[in-house]
Amino acid sequence: MSLQELRAAVCHANKMLLQSGLVTMHSGNASGLDRESGHLVIKPSGVDYEKLTPEMLVEVDVASGEVVSGELSPSVDLPHHLILYRNLPELGGIIHTHSNYASSFAAINENIPLCLTAIADEFGGEIPCAPFAECDEESIGRSILQHRGKAPAILLANHGVFAWGPTPQAALKAAIMTEDVAKTVFLAKQLGEPRILSIESAAKYHDRYQNRYGQRKAA
């Protein structure tokens, strides 16, 4: 993927956050990384999602943290994105939201339990909630690294959600599915205590979904 294509993909991911109801006003952000150049592109701070264009995204050198191109200031969450990209070589996209249902679990410092086959499919385990972290340049990113589990997403206590994947589109899917399962579990808790899937059953569902679901690409 060229940097131009990456800009388009990250712009699309940011706009989909708004269309999917995961963000309000200027909150949240999406980024994507070009491993070849070592540069990421990220939503600029405080810019309306409707007005966002690929050209408005800010390009940043991951190693130095310096802005390479862009007239606007990058998201204030840039330091957290940088820490994750520097430490997790499999990442190519990161999403941050304050989506309602997932953030409800974050507000009470509670994991999203492994109680649905959809959670097993997408995440392979519960979605953990990391302890509260201050908004300095290191704390949030370090907390994510320390407390992340199998899932490509994590809740931040009293804050919101970070999700990631090998591409911006994969990170977007993880963020959307985090909110989707959070809503179902939230509703289930109104009826009683959700029943947790066994590790064995969850592993089977996860393997089937990750390795056999969907159409195979032609050789």
Short mmCIF file of C-alpha atoms in Angstrom, two decimals:
data_model
loop_
_atom_site.label_atom_id
_atom_site.label_comp_id
_atom_site.label_asym_id
_atom_site.label_seq_id
_atom_site.Cartn_x
_atom_site.Cartn_y
_atom_site.Cartn_z
CA MET A 1 0.00 0.00 0.00
CA SER A 2 1.43 3.36 -1.03
CA LEU A 3 1.32 6.36 1.29
CA GLN A 4 -1.37 7.86 -0.92
CA GLU A 5 -3.44 4.69 -0.57
CA LEU A 6 -2.78 4.67 3.17
CA ARG A 7 -4.02 8.24 3.46
CA ALA A 8 -7.22 7.25 1.68
CA ALA A 9 -7.68 4.19 3.90
CA VAL A 10 -7.11 6.15 7.12
CA CYS A 11 -9.42 8.95 6.01
CA HIS A 12 -12.11 6.37 5.25
CA ALA A 13 -11.60 4.71 8.65
CA ASN A 14 -11.98 8.05 10.42
CA LYS A 15 -15.18 8.85 8.55
CA MET A 16 -16.56 5.40 9.30
CA LEU A 17 -16.09 6.06 13.02
CA LEU A 18 -18.64 8.86 12.72
CA GLN A 19 -20.97 6.92 10.42
CA SER A 20 -20.88 3.93 12.77
CA GLY A 21 -21.77 6.07 15.79
CA LEU A 22 -18.49 5.38 17.59
CA VAL A 23 -17.51 9.03 17.96
CA THR A 24 -19.17 12.38 18.63
CA MET A 25 -18.01 15.78 17.38
CA HIS A 26 -14.19 15.72 17.26
CA SER A 27 -13.52 12.86 19.67
CA GLY A 28 -11.60 9.75 18.67
CA ASN A 29 -9.12 9.12 15.89
CA ALA A 30 -7.73 6.58 13.46
CA SER A 31 -4.19 6.14 12.20
CA GLY A 32 -2.35 3.85 9.81
CA LEU A 33 1.30 2.92 9.42
CA ASP A 34 3.47 2.39 6.36
CA ARG A 35 6.16 0.03 7.65
CA GLU A 36 8.37 0.56 4.59
CA SER A 37 8.83 4.28 5.20
CA GLY A 38 8.29 4.10 8.96
CA HIS A 39 5.70 6.86 8.70
CA LEU A 40 2.18 6.93 10.10
CA VAL A 41 -0.72 9.14 9.10
CA ILE A 42 -3.23 10.25 11.71
CA LYS A 43 -6.29 12.45 12.06
CA PRO A 44 -5.45 16.07 12.91
CA SER A 45 -6.62 17.39 16.26
CA GLY A 46 -10.07 18.95 16.53
CA VAL A 47 -11.06 18.62 12.86
CA ASP A 48 -14.63 17.76 11.85
CA TYR A 49 -14.93 14.26 10.47
CA GLU A 50 -17.22 15.47 7.68
CA LYS A 51 -14.58 17.91 6.46
CA LEU A 52 -11.64 15.51 6.69
CA THR A 53 -9.75 14.74 3.48
CA PRO A 54 -6.76 12.42 2.91
CA GLU A 55 -4.57 15.48 2.36
CA MET A 56 -5.44 16.86 5.81
CA LEU A 57 -4.01 13.84 7.63
CA VAL A 58 -0.72 14.44 9.42
CA GLU A 59 2.28 12.31 8.45
CA VAL A 60 4.65 11.48 11.30
CA ASP A 61 7.95 9.61 11.48
CA VAL A 62 7.39 6.83 14.02
CA ALA A 63 11.01 6.58 15.16
CA SER A 64 11.45 10.27 15.94
CA GLY A 65 7.84 11.33 16.50
CA GLU A 66 8.45 14.34 14.26
CA VAL A 67 5.85 15.62 11.79
CA VAL A 68 6.98 14.90 8.23
CA SER A 69 4.17 16.61 6.36
CA GLY A 70 0.92 18.34 7.16
CA GLU A 71 -0.09 21.87 8.06
CA LEU A 72 -2.32 20.84 10.97
CA SER A 73 -1.42 19.57 14.43
CA PRO A 74 -1.74 15.80 14.89
CA SER A 75 -4.16 14.21 17.34
CA VAL A 76 -3.23 14.68 20.98
CA ASP A 77 -3.33 10.87 21.18
CA LEU A 78 -0.34 10.61 18.82
CA PRO A 79 2.08 9.56 21.63
CA HIS A 80 -0.05 6.51 22.41
CA HIS A 81 -0.19 5.49 18.75
CA LEU A 82 3.59 5.88 18.52
CA ILE A 83 4.24 3.64 21.53
CA LEU A 84 2.02 0.90 20.12
CA TYR A 85 3.54 1.02 16.63
CA ARG A 86 7.07 0.99 18.04
CA ASN A 87 6.42 -2.04 20.21
CA LEU A 88 3.97 -4.14 18.18
CA PRO A 89 5.41 -4.83 14.72
CA GLU A 90 2.24 -6.58 13.54
CA LEU A 91 0.20 -3.36 13.79
CA GLY A 92 -0.77 -1.35 10.72
CA GLY A 93 -3.79 0.53 12.07
CA ILE A 94 -5.02 1.92 15.39
CA ILE A 95 -8.42 3.30 16.42
CA HIS A 96 -9.36 5.24 19.55
CA THR A 97 -12.98 5.91 20.50
CA HIS A 98 -15.22 6.76 23.43
CA SER A 99 -18.09 4.63 22.08
CA ASN A 100 -21.03 4.49 24.46
CA TYR A 101 -21.48 0.86 25.47
CA ALA A 102 -17.81 -0.06 25.57
CA SER A 103 -17.07 3.10 27.55
CA SER A 104 -19.80 2.09 30.00
CA PHE A 105 -17.67 -0.93 30.90
CA ALA A 106 -14.62 1.32 31.08
CA ALA A 107 -16.49 3.64 33.45
CA ILE A 108 -16.93 0.82 35.95
CA ASN A 109 -13.45 -0.60 35.27
CA GLU A 110 -14.84 -3.93 34.06
CA ASN A 111 -13.69 -6.31 31.32
CA ILE A 112 -16.13 -7.30 28.58
CA PRO A 113 -16.49 -11.00 29.44
CA LEU A 114 -16.14 -13.91 27.04
CA CYS A 115 -19.82 -14.78 27.08
CA LEU A 116 -20.75 -14.69 23.38
CA THR A 117 -19.59 -16.69 20.40
CA ALA A 118 -19.22 -13.36 18.60
CA ILE A 119 -16.60 -12.36 21.19
CA ALA A 120 -14.83 -15.69 20.69
CA ASP A 121 -14.98 -15.27 16.90
CA GLU A 122 -13.57 -11.77 16.74
CA PHE A 123 -11.41 -11.49 19.83
CA GLY A 124 -10.47 -14.97 21.03
CA GLY A 125 -10.97 -13.96 24.65
CA GLU A 126 -12.43 -11.31 26.90
CA ILE A 127 -11.77 -7.66 26.12
CA PRO A 128 -9.69 -6.48 29.08
CA CYS A 129 -9.99 -3.18 30.91
CA ALA A 130 -6.65 -1.61 31.79
CA PRO A 131 -6.35 0.45 35.00
CA PHE A 132 -6.80 4.20 34.81
CA ALA A 133 -3.86 6.01 33.23
CA GLU A 134 -3.04 9.71 33.26
CA CYS A 135 -3.01 11.57 29.94
CA ASP A 136 0.73 12.12 29.72
CA GLU A 137 2.82 10.96 26.77
CA GLU A 138 3.76 7.56 28.20
CA SER A 139 1.12 6.27 30.63
CA ILE A 140 -1.71 5.29 28.28
CA GLY A 141 0.44 3.53 25.70
CA ARG A 142 2.45 1.70 28.34
CA SER A 143 -0.73 0.62 30.11
CA ILE A 144 -2.11 -0.82 26.88
CA LEU A 145 1.08 -2.79 26.28
CA GLN A 146 1.07 -4.10 29.84
CA HIS A 147 -2.57 -5.12 30.09
CA ARG A 148 -3.61 -6.15 26.56
CA GLY A 149 -4.77 -9.73 26.08
CA LYS A 150 -5.57 -11.86 23.03
CA ALA A 151 -8.14 -9.39 21.77
CA PRO A 152 -7.16 -6.67 19.27
CA ALA A 153 -8.85 -4.17 21.56
CA ILE A 154 -8.68 -2.92 25.12
CA LEU A 155 -10.74 -0.70 27.39
CA LEU A 156 -9.05 2.07 29.35
CA ALA A 157 -10.61 2.55 32.76
CA ASN A 158 -12.68 5.76 33.00
CA HIS A 159 -11.69 6.62 29.44
CA GLY A 160 -12.61 4.61 26.36
CA VAL A 161 -11.38 2.12 23.77
CA PHE A 162 -8.26 1.41 21.74
CA ALA A 163 -8.46 -1.14 18.92
CA TRP A 164 -5.89 -2.21 16.37
CA GLY A 165 -5.09 -4.53 13.51
CA PRO A 166 -2.72 -5.18 10.59
CA THR A 167 -4.52 -2.51 8.54
CA PRO A 168 -6.68 0.55 9.29
CA GLN A 169 -9.70 -1.42 8.04
CA ALA A 170 -8.96 -4.29 10.43
CA ALA A 171 -8.59 -1.84 13.32
CA LEU A 172 -11.91 -0.25 12.35
CA LYS A 173 -13.61 -3.66 12.39
CA ALA A 174 -12.17 -4.37 15.84
CA ALA A 175 -13.50 -1.04 17.14
CA ILE A 176 -16.95 -1.59 15.62
CA MET A 177 -17.19 -5.13 16.98
CA THR A 178 -16.01 -4.01 20.42
CA GLU A 179 -18.96 -1.64 20.62
CA ASP A 180 -21.34 -4.21 19.16
CA VAL A 181 -20.54 -6.94 21.70
CA ALA A 182 -20.38 -4.39 24.52
CA LYS A 183 -23.96 -3.41 23.74
CA THR A 184 -25.16 -7.02 23.78
CA VAL A 185 -23.38 -7.79 27.05
CA PHE A 186 -24.72 -4.56 28.58
CA LEU A 187 -28.26 -5.61 27.67
CA ALA A 188 -27.68 -9.15 28.91
CA LYS A 189 -26.62 -7.79 32.29
CA GLN A 190 -30.08 -6.24 32.66
CA LEU A 191 -31.49 -9.78 32.66
CA GLY A 192 -28.88 -11.49 34.81
CA GLU A 193 -25.23 -12.45 34.97
CA PRO A 194 -23.80 -13.56 31.61
CA ARG A 195 -22.52 -17.13 31.45
CA ILE A 196 -18.89 -17.42 30.40
CA LEU A 197 -17.86 -19.66 27.51
CA SER A 198 -15.32 -22.37 28.20
CA ILE A 199 -11.79 -21.76 26.93
CA GLU A 200 -12.10 -24.87 24.75
CA SER A 201 -15.33 -23.77 23.08
CA ALA A 202 -14.06 -20.23 22.58
CA ALA A 203 -10.88 -21.52 20.95
CA LYS A 204 -12.88 -23.65 18.49
CA TYR A 205 -15.12 -20.75 17.50
CA HIS A 206 -12.14 -18.42 17.14
CA ASP A 207 -10.24 -20.89 14.95
CA ARG A 208 -13.25 -21.49 12.72
CA TYR A 209 -13.95 -17.80 12.26
CA GLN A 210 -10.34 -16.74 11.72
CA ASN A 211 -9.35 -19.60 9.41
CA ARG A 212 -12.46 -20.88 7.64
CA TYR A 213 -15.03 -18.08 7.58
CA GLY A 214 -15.60 -16.17 4.33
CA GLN A 215 -14.46 -16.77 0.77
CA ARG A 216 -11.04 -18.11 -0.08
CA LYS A 217 -8.96 -15.97 -2.40
CA ALA A 218 -8.16 -17.49 -5.77
CA ALA A 219 -4.63 -18.81 -6.10
#
